[in-house]
Amino acid sequence: MLSVGGKLLARVLLPPYSELVKSIIVGTAGHIDHGKTALVRALTGIDADRLPEEKRRGITIDIGFADLDLGDVRIGFVDVPGHERFVKNMLAGAHGIDVVALVVAADESVMPQTREHFEICRLLAVRHGLVVLTKKDLVDEEMLSLVREEAKELVAGSFLEKAPVVSVSSRTGDGLEELKSILREIALAVPARSEEFITRLPIDRAFTMSGFGPVVTGTLIAGAIEEGEELQLLPAARQVRVRGLQVHGAKMKRAAAGQRTAVNLTGIDTAELERGMVLAPPQRLRPTQIIDARVTTLEDAVRSVRSRHRVRVHIGAAEALARVRVLEESGEIKPGASGFIQLRLEAPIIGVSGDRFIIRSYSPQHTIAGGIIVDPFAPKHRARELAHVRVRLSMLLDGTREERVGALVSSAPNGLHRADIVARTGWRDEVVSVAVESARAQGLIAEAGGQLFATNTLEDLKQNMVKDVRTHHVAEPLSRGLGLEILRGRYFTHASPDLFRAVVAELHKNGALVIEKDIARSPEHARAVSGEDAALRDRLEEIYREAKLAAPSIGDALSRVGLAAPQHKHGRKVIQVLIDSGVLVRVDGEMFLHASALHDVIEKLREFATKKSDRAVDVPTFKELAGVSRKYAIPLLEYFDRERITRR
């Protein structure tokens, strides 16, 4: 406690500075040489062009970064190249931005890359931004007004329709203070990033820092990273440790979602790092190469999106080639239209449902569409299933969280673990648990053996298992039941043993099946022995009863009742009836004795033991007592040991 002026004040532990100050990412967009880098330099004092080639040629080639401290707001700038040849670099920097600053030079107005960058931001579902007219010192007011109107015409009907339009001169500084004020207002209005997602840092740059080792940078799009934390580098699945962190150039113990973050890693060499990789908590996300998505094609796209087209997919900071399969009836998605597609990628990527991406034509390279991942681990679809697939994808896209869980589970005949839901959605464990329990309460899914099933899938599975057992009884009336291993092989080849045991236990508990050691049977099953088989059973029993302890082998017994070798299979089933009813007892291998013979010799042993003080019997004595040769005596004594009638 602190005392001030005689009053006791409670001491409050303040959060780190980086958590008190709101952080957002602003991305520049616009045509080459429209002053994006100069604008960032005028606002921050930082030259985002870091490559010697950029300084020599006076153009931005790769993405650059700078930051601006506005007191209660910290802005991280991502400066992207405007040249059409470097649009893929622009896309690597455009992911994860909160606000776009669409830059239009007052002396040139709207140009091709102005339009393409703007369309890319629309396709990536950027929701906030402003239009910045640069180089105002090079034109008169009439020209400036004309460019302003052309910029407004470009963004009409979009998220930027009512956005501020501010004119500045990076050379003279005119308009910069107004721009900072507008940026601050927009930043404060941007909603905080959701805390429901696990940590993800798409890597857009990797390099070595002398004395520290490998460093990666990126926009932390979800979660938080702490110094000393263990993370996984994907898709390589390499375990790494966070040696140090920087946010906006300042050393930090913790980085939060929405911040430009530099991470010093241990456990890996810089040569193994590349743009497009993702840092995430261990064993949470997984690489994928088949995704279902909904895409929207640009109205002025050079072509429709059609099946079998080879395209370039830009997601996060990664680029991968892919083949398209259109899931709509028409087989194509025309310019200006939307629809579902499947992308079969030529290299693994990291993505979760809800991630945005851009599609560009393979060659020549033009932006043609943008989309959102609906199912990141999609199966290949058959043509006759497409109507059902579209219904399911619509549910995954627009349904409640519980409905989305149900739709994900419904496509997995062998069930999903909760970890599978995390890998598909990026939700934190506790968010998944709440969604799963709610979906179970609504009857959308069921759980068995730690795996989640669509309710009807699990019920169908149980009914099919019961049906198989009953069918087996009809085909094999003398059989005890169907082997559990046979059932497991039919329905649980790719599922865990725990799941199989849980389902079998539930069927046994509710009385649908009776489980006896290694077989399953129907509760009402009683092996019906026909008149002919009943006579055969009685003759076999008589043979074993008369043989007493010198019982024949199964083959000899079947031959004695007149069954030839081809009939032995059926004869063994009849013998199994005698075994299951307890008439015959297995002593060793195929050595079976009649229960009455065993009972008699056990009684003789006990009577003999009462007459001896040490209650001991050796092999010769037992042979004489039982009236058998050593061939039968040794297996019998070992059987008695196993049954705890004797102790060796």
Short mmCIF file of N, CA and C in Angstrom, two decimals, residues 372-486:
data_model
loop_
_atom_site.label_atom_id
_atom_site.label_comp_id
_atom_site.label_asym_id
_atom_site.label_seq_id
_atom_site.Cartn_x
_atom_site.Cartn_y
_atom_site.Cartn_z
N ILE A 372 -11.77 -17.15 -49.27
CA ILE A 372 -11.67 -17.45 -47.85
C ILE A 372 -11.66 -18.96 -47.68
N ILE A 373 -10.76 -19.47 -46.87
CA ILE A 373 -10.70 -20.91 -46.61
C ILE A 373 -11.94 -21.31 -45.82
N VAL A 374 -12.61 -22.35 -46.29
CA VAL A 374 -13.78 -22.88 -45.60
C VAL A 374 -13.41 -24.17 -44.86
N ASP A 375 -12.75 -25.09 -45.56
CA ASP A 375 -12.28 -26.33 -44.93
C ASP A 375 -10.82 -26.53 -45.34
N PRO A 376 -9.89 -26.38 -44.41
CA PRO A 376 -8.47 -26.48 -44.77
C PRO A 376 -7.97 -27.91 -44.94
N PHE A 377 -8.76 -28.90 -44.56
CA PHE A 377 -8.35 -30.30 -44.73
C PHE A 377 -9.46 -31.05 -45.46
N ALA A 378 -9.69 -30.64 -46.69
CA ALA A 378 -10.82 -31.16 -47.45
C ALA A 378 -10.47 -32.49 -48.11
N PRO A 379 -11.45 -33.40 -48.19
CA PRO A 379 -11.25 -34.62 -48.99
C PRO A 379 -11.51 -34.30 -50.46
N LYS A 380 -11.09 -35.19 -51.35
CA LYS A 380 -11.45 -35.04 -52.75
C LYS A 380 -12.92 -35.43 -52.91
N HIS A 381 -13.66 -34.66 -53.69
CA HIS A 381 -15.10 -34.86 -53.80
C HIS A 381 -15.47 -35.56 -55.10
N ARG A 382 -16.47 -36.44 -55.00
CA ARG A 382 -17.03 -37.07 -56.20
C ARG A 382 -18.08 -36.15 -56.80
N ALA A 383 -18.23 -36.26 -58.11
CA ALA A 383 -19.15 -35.36 -58.83
C ALA A 383 -20.57 -35.47 -58.29
N ARG A 384 -21.01 -36.68 -57.96
CA ARG A 384 -22.39 -36.86 -57.50
C ARG A 384 -22.62 -36.30 -56.09
N GLU A 385 -21.54 -35.94 -55.38
CA GLU A 385 -21.67 -35.44 -54.01
C GLU A 385 -21.68 -33.92 -53.93
N LEU A 386 -21.49 -33.23 -55.06
CA LEU A 386 -21.20 -31.79 -55.01
C LEU A 386 -22.34 -30.97 -54.40
N ALA A 387 -23.59 -31.36 -54.65
CA ALA A 387 -24.71 -30.61 -54.07
C ALA A 387 -24.64 -30.68 -52.55
N HIS A 388 -24.37 -31.87 -52.01
CA HIS A 388 -24.24 -32.03 -50.55
C HIS A 388 -23.02 -31.27 -50.04
N VAL A 389 -21.94 -31.29 -50.81
CA VAL A 389 -20.71 -30.59 -50.41
C VAL A 389 -20.97 -29.10 -50.28
N ARG A 390 -21.70 -28.53 -51.22
CA ARG A 390 -21.98 -27.08 -51.18
C ARG A 390 -22.83 -26.72 -49.96
N VAL A 391 -23.78 -27.58 -49.59
CA VAL A 391 -24.59 -27.33 -48.40
C VAL A 391 -23.70 -27.33 -47.16
N ARG A 392 -22.83 -28.32 -47.08
CA ARG A 392 -21.93 -28.42 -45.93
C ARG A 392 -20.99 -27.22 -45.86
N LEU A 393 -20.43 -26.80 -46.99
CA LEU A 393 -19.51 -25.66 -47.00
C LEU A 393 -20.23 -24.37 -46.64
N SER A 394 -21.49 -24.25 -47.04
CA SER A 394 -22.26 -23.07 -46.64
C SER A 394 -22.44 -23.02 -45.13
N MET A 395 -22.65 -24.19 -44.53
CA MET A 395 -22.78 -24.25 -43.08
C MET A 395 -21.46 -23.88 -42.40
N LEU A 396 -20.36 -24.38 -42.95
CA LEU A 396 -19.05 -24.04 -42.38
C LEU A 396 -18.74 -22.56 -42.50
N LEU A 397 -19.26 -21.95 -43.56
CA LEU A 397 -18.96 -20.53 -43.81
C LEU A 397 -19.84 -19.61 -42.98
N ASP A 398 -21.14 -19.94 -42.89
CA ASP A 398 -22.10 -19.00 -42.31
C ASP A 398 -22.76 -19.49 -41.03
N GLY A 399 -22.52 -20.74 -40.63
CA GLY A 399 -23.21 -21.30 -39.47
C GLY A 399 -22.68 -20.77 -38.15
N THR A 400 -23.41 -21.07 -37.08
CA THR A 400 -22.93 -20.75 -35.74
C THR A 400 -21.69 -21.60 -35.45
N ARG A 401 -21.02 -21.27 -34.37
CA ARG A 401 -19.82 -22.03 -34.03
C ARG A 401 -20.15 -23.51 -33.82
N GLU A 402 -21.30 -23.77 -33.16
CA GLU A 402 -21.70 -25.16 -32.92
C GLU A 402 -22.02 -25.87 -34.24
N GLU A 403 -22.68 -25.16 -35.15
CA GLU A 403 -23.01 -25.76 -36.44
C GLU A 403 -21.74 -26.03 -37.25
N ARG A 404 -20.76 -25.17 -37.12
CA ARG A 404 -19.50 -25.37 -37.83
C ARG A 404 -18.77 -26.60 -37.30
N VAL A 405 -18.79 -26.78 -35.98
CA VAL A 405 -18.20 -28.00 -35.40
C VAL A 405 -18.92 -29.23 -35.94
N GLY A 406 -20.26 -29.16 -35.96
CA GLY A 406 -21.03 -30.28 -36.47
C GLY A 406 -20.72 -30.59 -37.92
N ALA A 407 -20.56 -29.55 -38.74
CA ALA A 407 -20.26 -29.74 -40.16
C ALA A 407 -18.86 -30.32 -40.36
N LEU A 408 -17.89 -29.88 -39.56
CA LEU A 408 -16.55 -30.44 -39.65
C LEU A 408 -16.56 -31.93 -39.29
N VAL A 409 -17.25 -32.25 -38.21
CA VAL A 409 -17.27 -33.63 -37.73
C VAL A 409 -18.03 -34.53 -38.71
N SER A 410 -19.06 -34.00 -39.35
CA SER A 410 -19.90 -34.82 -40.23
C SER A 410 -19.13 -35.36 -41.42
N SER A 411 -18.04 -34.70 -41.82
CA SER A 411 -17.27 -35.15 -42.98
C SER A 411 -16.19 -36.15 -42.62
N ALA A 412 -16.11 -36.54 -41.36
CA ALA A 412 -15.07 -37.46 -40.90
C ALA A 412 -15.70 -38.76 -40.43
N PRO A 413 -15.82 -39.78 -41.29
CA PRO A 413 -16.48 -41.02 -40.89
C PRO A 413 -15.81 -41.72 -39.71
N ASN A 414 -14.51 -41.50 -39.53
CA ASN A 414 -13.81 -42.10 -38.40
C ASN A 414 -13.69 -41.16 -37.21
N GLY A 415 -14.40 -40.04 -37.27
CA GLY A 415 -14.42 -39.11 -36.15
C GLY A 415 -13.24 -38.16 -36.14
N LEU A 416 -13.36 -37.11 -35.32
CA LEU A 416 -12.30 -36.13 -35.14
C LEU A 416 -11.98 -35.98 -33.66
N HIS A 417 -10.73 -35.74 -33.36
CA HIS A 417 -10.33 -35.34 -32.01
C HIS A 417 -10.52 -33.83 -31.87
N ARG A 418 -10.54 -33.37 -30.63
CA ARG A 418 -10.63 -31.91 -30.42
C ARG A 418 -9.43 -31.20 -31.03
N ALA A 419 -8.28 -31.88 -31.00
CA ALA A 419 -7.08 -31.28 -31.61
C ALA A 419 -7.27 -31.08 -33.11
N ASP A 420 -8.07 -31.94 -33.76
CA ASP A 420 -8.36 -31.77 -35.18
C ASP A 420 -9.18 -30.51 -35.42
N ILE A 421 -10.08 -30.19 -34.48
CA ILE A 421 -10.88 -28.97 -34.59
C ILE A 421 -9.97 -27.75 -34.47
N VAL A 422 -9.01 -27.80 -33.54
CA VAL A 422 -8.06 -26.70 -33.38
C VAL A 422 -7.28 -26.49 -34.67
N ALA A 423 -6.79 -27.57 -35.28
CA ALA A 423 -5.98 -27.46 -36.50
C ALA A 423 -6.79 -26.88 -37.65
N ARG A 424 -8.10 -27.10 -37.67
CA ARG A 424 -8.93 -26.60 -38.76
C ARG A 424 -9.40 -25.17 -38.55
N THR A 425 -9.58 -24.78 -37.30
CA THR A 425 -10.15 -23.46 -37.01
C THR A 425 -9.16 -22.45 -36.44
N GLY A 426 -8.09 -22.94 -35.81
CA GLY A 426 -7.18 -22.05 -35.12
C GLY A 426 -7.70 -21.57 -33.78
N TRP A 427 -8.83 -22.12 -33.33
CA TRP A 427 -9.38 -21.73 -32.03
C TRP A 427 -8.53 -22.26 -30.90
N ARG A 428 -8.50 -21.52 -29.80
CA ARG A 428 -7.82 -21.99 -28.60
C ARG A 428 -8.57 -23.17 -28.01
N ASP A 429 -7.88 -23.98 -27.20
CA ASP A 429 -8.46 -25.21 -26.65
C ASP A 429 -9.76 -24.94 -25.91
N GLU A 430 -9.77 -23.88 -25.09
CA GLU A 430 -10.97 -23.62 -24.29
C GLU A 430 -12.15 -23.21 -25.16
N VAL A 431 -11.87 -22.52 -26.28
CA VAL A 431 -12.95 -22.15 -27.20
C VAL A 431 -13.52 -23.40 -27.86
N VAL A 432 -12.65 -24.31 -28.25
CA VAL A 432 -13.10 -25.57 -28.86
C VAL A 432 -13.94 -26.36 -27.87
N SER A 433 -13.50 -26.43 -26.61
CA SER A 433 -14.24 -27.19 -25.60
C SER A 433 -15.67 -26.66 -25.43
N VAL A 434 -15.80 -25.33 -25.36
CA VAL A 434 -17.13 -24.73 -25.21
C VAL A 434 -17.99 -25.05 -26.43
N ALA A 435 -17.42 -24.92 -27.62
CA ALA A 435 -18.17 -25.18 -28.86
C ALA A 435 -18.59 -26.64 -28.94
N VAL A 436 -17.69 -27.55 -28.56
CA VAL A 436 -18.00 -28.98 -28.62
C VAL A 436 -19.11 -29.34 -27.64
N GLU A 437 -19.01 -28.84 -26.41
CA GLU A 437 -20.04 -29.15 -25.42
C GLU A 437 -21.40 -28.59 -25.84
N SER A 438 -21.40 -27.41 -26.43
CA SER A 438 -22.65 -26.81 -26.90
C SER A 438 -23.23 -27.62 -28.06
N ALA A 439 -22.36 -28.07 -28.98
CA ALA A 439 -22.83 -28.88 -30.10
C ALA A 439 -23.38 -30.22 -29.62
N ARG A 440 -22.76 -30.79 -28.59
CA ARG A 440 -23.28 -32.04 -28.02
C ARG A 440 -24.64 -31.81 -27.37
N ALA A 441 -24.78 -30.71 -26.65
CA ALA A 441 -26.05 -30.41 -25.99
C ALA A 441 -27.18 -30.21 -27.00
N GLN A 442 -26.82 -29.71 -28.19
CA GLN A 442 -27.83 -29.50 -29.24
C GLN A 442 -28.07 -30.75 -30.08
N GLY A 443 -27.35 -31.83 -29.76
CA GLY A 443 -27.55 -33.08 -30.48
C GLY A 443 -26.90 -33.12 -31.85
N LEU A 444 -25.97 -32.19 -32.12
CA LEU A 444 -25.32 -32.13 -33.42
C LEU A 444 -24.20 -33.15 -33.54
N ILE A 445 -23.55 -33.46 -32.41
CA ILE A 445 -22.44 -34.42 -32.42
C ILE A 445 -22.54 -35.32 -31.20
N ALA A 446 -21.81 -36.42 -31.25
CA ALA A 446 -21.68 -37.33 -30.12
C ALA A 446 -20.20 -37.62 -29.92
N GLU A 447 -19.85 -38.13 -28.74
CA GLU A 447 -18.45 -38.40 -28.43
C GLU A 447 -18.31 -39.82 -27.93
N ALA A 448 -17.29 -40.50 -28.43
CA ALA A 448 -17.00 -41.87 -27.99
C ALA A 448 -15.50 -42.09 -28.07
N GLY A 449 -14.92 -42.60 -26.98
CA GLY A 449 -13.49 -42.88 -26.97
C GLY A 449 -12.63 -41.66 -27.22
N GLY A 450 -13.10 -40.48 -26.81
CA GLY A 450 -12.34 -39.26 -27.01
C GLY A 450 -12.43 -38.70 -28.42
N GLN A 451 -13.27 -39.29 -29.28
CA GLN A 451 -13.44 -38.80 -30.64
C GLN A 451 -14.86 -38.31 -30.85
N LEU A 452 -14.97 -37.34 -31.76
CA LEU A 452 -16.26 -36.70 -32.03
C LEU A 452 -16.85 -37.23 -33.33
N PHE A 453 -18.14 -37.54 -33.30
CA PHE A 453 -18.85 -38.02 -34.47
C PHE A 453 -20.10 -37.19 -34.69
N ALA A 454 -20.54 -37.10 -35.95
CA ALA A 454 -21.89 -36.63 -36.18
C ALA A 454 -22.83 -37.64 -35.55
N THR A 455 -23.89 -37.17 -34.90
CA THR A 455 -24.77 -38.07 -34.15
C THR A 455 -25.27 -39.21 -35.02
N ASN A 456 -25.72 -38.90 -36.22
CA ASN A 456 -26.23 -39.97 -37.09
C ASN A 456 -25.14 -40.92 -37.55
N THR A 457 -23.91 -40.41 -37.71
CA THR A 457 -22.79 -41.26 -38.11
C THR A 457 -22.50 -42.31 -37.05
N LEU A 458 -22.48 -41.89 -35.78
CA LEU A 458 -22.19 -42.82 -34.70
C LEU A 458 -23.31 -43.84 -34.56
N GLU A 459 -24.55 -43.38 -34.69
CA GLU A 459 -25.68 -44.31 -34.58
C GLU A 459 -25.69 -45.30 -35.74
N ASP A 460 -25.38 -44.81 -36.95
CA ASP A 460 -25.31 -45.71 -38.10
C ASP A 460 -24.20 -46.75 -37.90
N LEU A 461 -23.08 -46.30 -37.35
CA LEU A 461 -21.97 -47.21 -37.09
C LEU A 461 -22.38 -48.32 -36.12
N LYS A 462 -23.04 -47.95 -35.05
CA LYS A 462 -23.49 -48.95 -34.08
C LYS A 462 -24.49 -49.91 -34.69
N GLN A 463 -25.45 -49.37 -35.43
CA GLN A 463 -26.47 -50.22 -36.05
C GLN A 463 -25.86 -51.20 -37.04
N ASN A 464 -24.88 -50.75 -37.81
CA ASN A 464 -24.22 -51.63 -38.77
C ASN A 464 -23.45 -52.74 -38.07
N MET A 465 -22.81 -52.42 -36.93
CA MET A 465 -22.10 -53.44 -36.18
C MET A 465 -23.07 -54.51 -35.66
N VAL A 466 -24.19 -54.06 -35.10
CA VAL A 466 -25.20 -55.00 -34.60
C VAL A 466 -25.76 -55.84 -35.74
N LYS A 467 -26.00 -55.20 -36.87
CA LYS A 467 -26.52 -55.91 -38.04
C LYS A 467 -25.53 -56.98 -38.51
N ASP A 468 -24.24 -56.65 -38.52
CA ASP A 468 -23.23 -57.62 -38.95
C ASP A 468 -23.21 -58.84 -38.04
N VAL A 469 -23.34 -58.61 -36.73
CA VAL A 469 -23.33 -59.73 -35.78
C VAL A 469 -24.54 -60.63 -36.02
N ARG A 470 -25.70 -60.04 -36.23
CA ARG A 470 -26.91 -60.83 -36.47
C ARG A 470 -26.83 -61.60 -37.78
N THR A 471 -26.27 -60.96 -38.80
CA THR A 471 -26.09 -61.64 -40.09
C THR A 471 -25.16 -62.84 -39.93
N HIS A 472 -24.14 -62.67 -39.10
CA HIS A 472 -23.21 -63.77 -38.83
C HIS A 472 -23.93 -64.94 -38.15
N HIS A 473 -24.83 -64.63 -37.23
CA HIS A 473 -25.57 -65.70 -36.55
C HIS A 473 -26.41 -66.51 -37.53
N VAL A 474 -27.01 -65.82 -38.51
CA VAL A 474 -27.83 -66.52 -39.51
C VAL A 474 -26.96 -67.44 -40.37
N ALA A 475 -25.77 -66.89 -40.76
CA ALA A 475 -24.88 -67.68 -41.62
C ALA A 475 -24.18 -68.79 -40.87
N GLU A 476 -23.89 -68.58 -39.59
CA GLU A 476 -23.14 -69.56 -38.78
C GLU A 476 -23.88 -69.80 -37.47
N PRO A 477 -24.98 -70.53 -37.50
CA PRO A 477 -25.78 -70.72 -36.28
C PRO A 477 -25.05 -71.46 -35.17
N LEU A 478 -23.99 -72.22 -35.52
CA LEU A 478 -23.25 -72.95 -34.49
C LEU A 478 -22.13 -72.12 -33.88
N SER A 479 -21.88 -70.93 -34.43
CA SER A 479 -20.80 -70.08 -33.92
C SER A 479 -21.27 -69.32 -32.69
N ARG A 480 -20.34 -69.10 -31.78
CA ARG A 480 -20.67 -68.31 -30.58
C ARG A 480 -21.03 -66.88 -30.95
N GLY A 481 -20.34 -66.32 -31.93
CA GLY A 481 -20.57 -64.93 -32.31
C GLY A 481 -19.50 -64.47 -33.28
N LEU A 482 -19.45 -63.17 -33.54
CA LEU A 482 -18.50 -62.60 -34.48
C LEU A 482 -17.29 -62.06 -33.72
N GLY A 483 -16.10 -62.37 -34.23
CA GLY A 483 -14.88 -61.93 -33.55
C GLY A 483 -14.76 -60.42 -33.48
N LEU A 484 -14.33 -59.91 -32.34
CA LEU A 484 -14.17 -58.46 -32.18
C LEU A 484 -13.14 -57.90 -33.16
N GLU A 485 -12.10 -58.66 -33.43
CA GLU A 485 -11.08 -58.18 -34.36
C GLU A 485 -11.64 -58.03 -35.77
N ILE A 486 -12.60 -58.91 -36.12
CA ILE A 486 -13.25 -58.78 -37.43
C ILE A 486 -14.04 -57.47 -37.48
#
